[in-house]
Coordinates of C-alpha atoms in Angstrom, one line a residue:
X1219 CA 0.1 0.4 -0.1
X1220 CA 1.1 3.3 -0.9
X1221 CA 1.3 5.9 2.0
X1222 CA 3.0 9.4 1.6
X1223 CA 5.3 9.9 4.0
X1224 CA 7.8 12.4 4.1
X1225 CA 10.0 10.8 1.8
X1226 CA 8.2 11.0 -1.0
X1227 CA 6.5 14.9 0.1
X1228 CA 10.6 15.5 0.0
X1229 CA 11.2 13.3 -3.7
X1230 CA 7.8 14.9 -5.0
X1231 CA 8.7 18.8 -4.7
X1232 CA 12.6 18.0 -5.5
X1233 CA 11.3 15.9 -8.7
X1234 CA 9.1 18.5 -9.6
X1235 CA 10.8 21.8 -8.8
X1236 CA 13.5 19.9 -11.4
X1237 CA 11.1 19.6 -14.0
X1238 CA 9.8 23.2 -13.8
X1239 CA 12.6 24.6 -13.6
X1240 CA 14.3 22.8 -16.6
X1241 CA 11.1 23.5 -18.6
X1242 CA 11.1 27.4 -18.3
X1243 CA 14.9 27.1 -18.7
X1244 CA 14.2 25.2 -22.2
X1245 CA 11.2 27.5 -23.3
X1246 CA 12.5 30.3 -22.1
X1247 CA 15.8 30.3 -23.3
X1248 CA 17.2 31.1 -20.2
X1249 CA 20.5 29.5 -18.7
X1250 CA 18.8 26.3 -15.7
X1251 CA 21.2 28.5 -12.6
X1252 CA 19.7 31.9 -13.1
X1253 CA 15.5 29.5 -13.9
X1254 CA 17.1 27.9 -10.1
X1255 CA 18.1 30.4 -8.6
X1256 CA 15.0 32.7 -9.8
X1257 CA 12.2 29.9 -8.4
X1258 CA 14.3 29.1 -4.7
X1259 CA 13.5 32.6 -4.2
X1260 CA 10.2 32.7 -5.9
X1261 CA 6.5 32.7 -4.3
X1262 CA 6.0 29.4 -6.3
X1263 CA 8.0 27.6 -4.3
X1264 CA 7.5 28.3 -1.0
X1265 CA 4.3 27.5 -1.8
X1266 CA 5.6 24.1 -3.3
X1267 CA 7.9 23.2 -0.4
X1268 CA 4.8 24.4 2.2
X1269 CA 3.5 20.8 3.0
X1270 CA 0.8 22.3 4.2
X1271 CA -0.5 23.6 0.3
X1272 CA -0.5 20.2 -0.4
X1273 CA 1.0 22.2 -3.3
X1274 CA 3.6 19.1 -4.8
X1275 CA 0.8 16.9 -6.0
X1276 CA -1.3 19.2 -8.6
X1277 CA 0.0 20.2 -11.9
X1278 CA 3.2 20.4 -12.3
X1279 CA 1.4 23.0 -15.6
X1280 CA -0.4 24.9 -13.1
X1281 CA 3.0 26.0 -10.5
X1282 CA 4.5 26.1 -14.3
X1283 CA 2.2 28.9 -15.4
X1284 CA 2.7 29.7 -12.0
X1285 CA 5.6 30.3 -12.1
X1286 CA 6.2 32.0 -15.3
X1287 CA 3.9 34.6 -14.4
X1288 CA 6.1 35.6 -11.1
X1289 CA 8.4 36.0 -13.0
X1290 CA 7.0 37.9 -16.3
X1291 CA 5.8 40.7 -13.0

């Protein structure tokens, strides 16, 4: 039986973060290191890593859109 442990959540957050950074880097043609720095300082990442929000289980596409919106301001 699948159990949603802290380890599973942490791994999901890490994988999701990597996917977001890679996707945004490729779509905007910005170095991955620059996007990573922006992402780690973003509200999107703060929400993602807050286990109470449940964002780690949300659509990666929606999180990408949220991050893109945040950095385009």
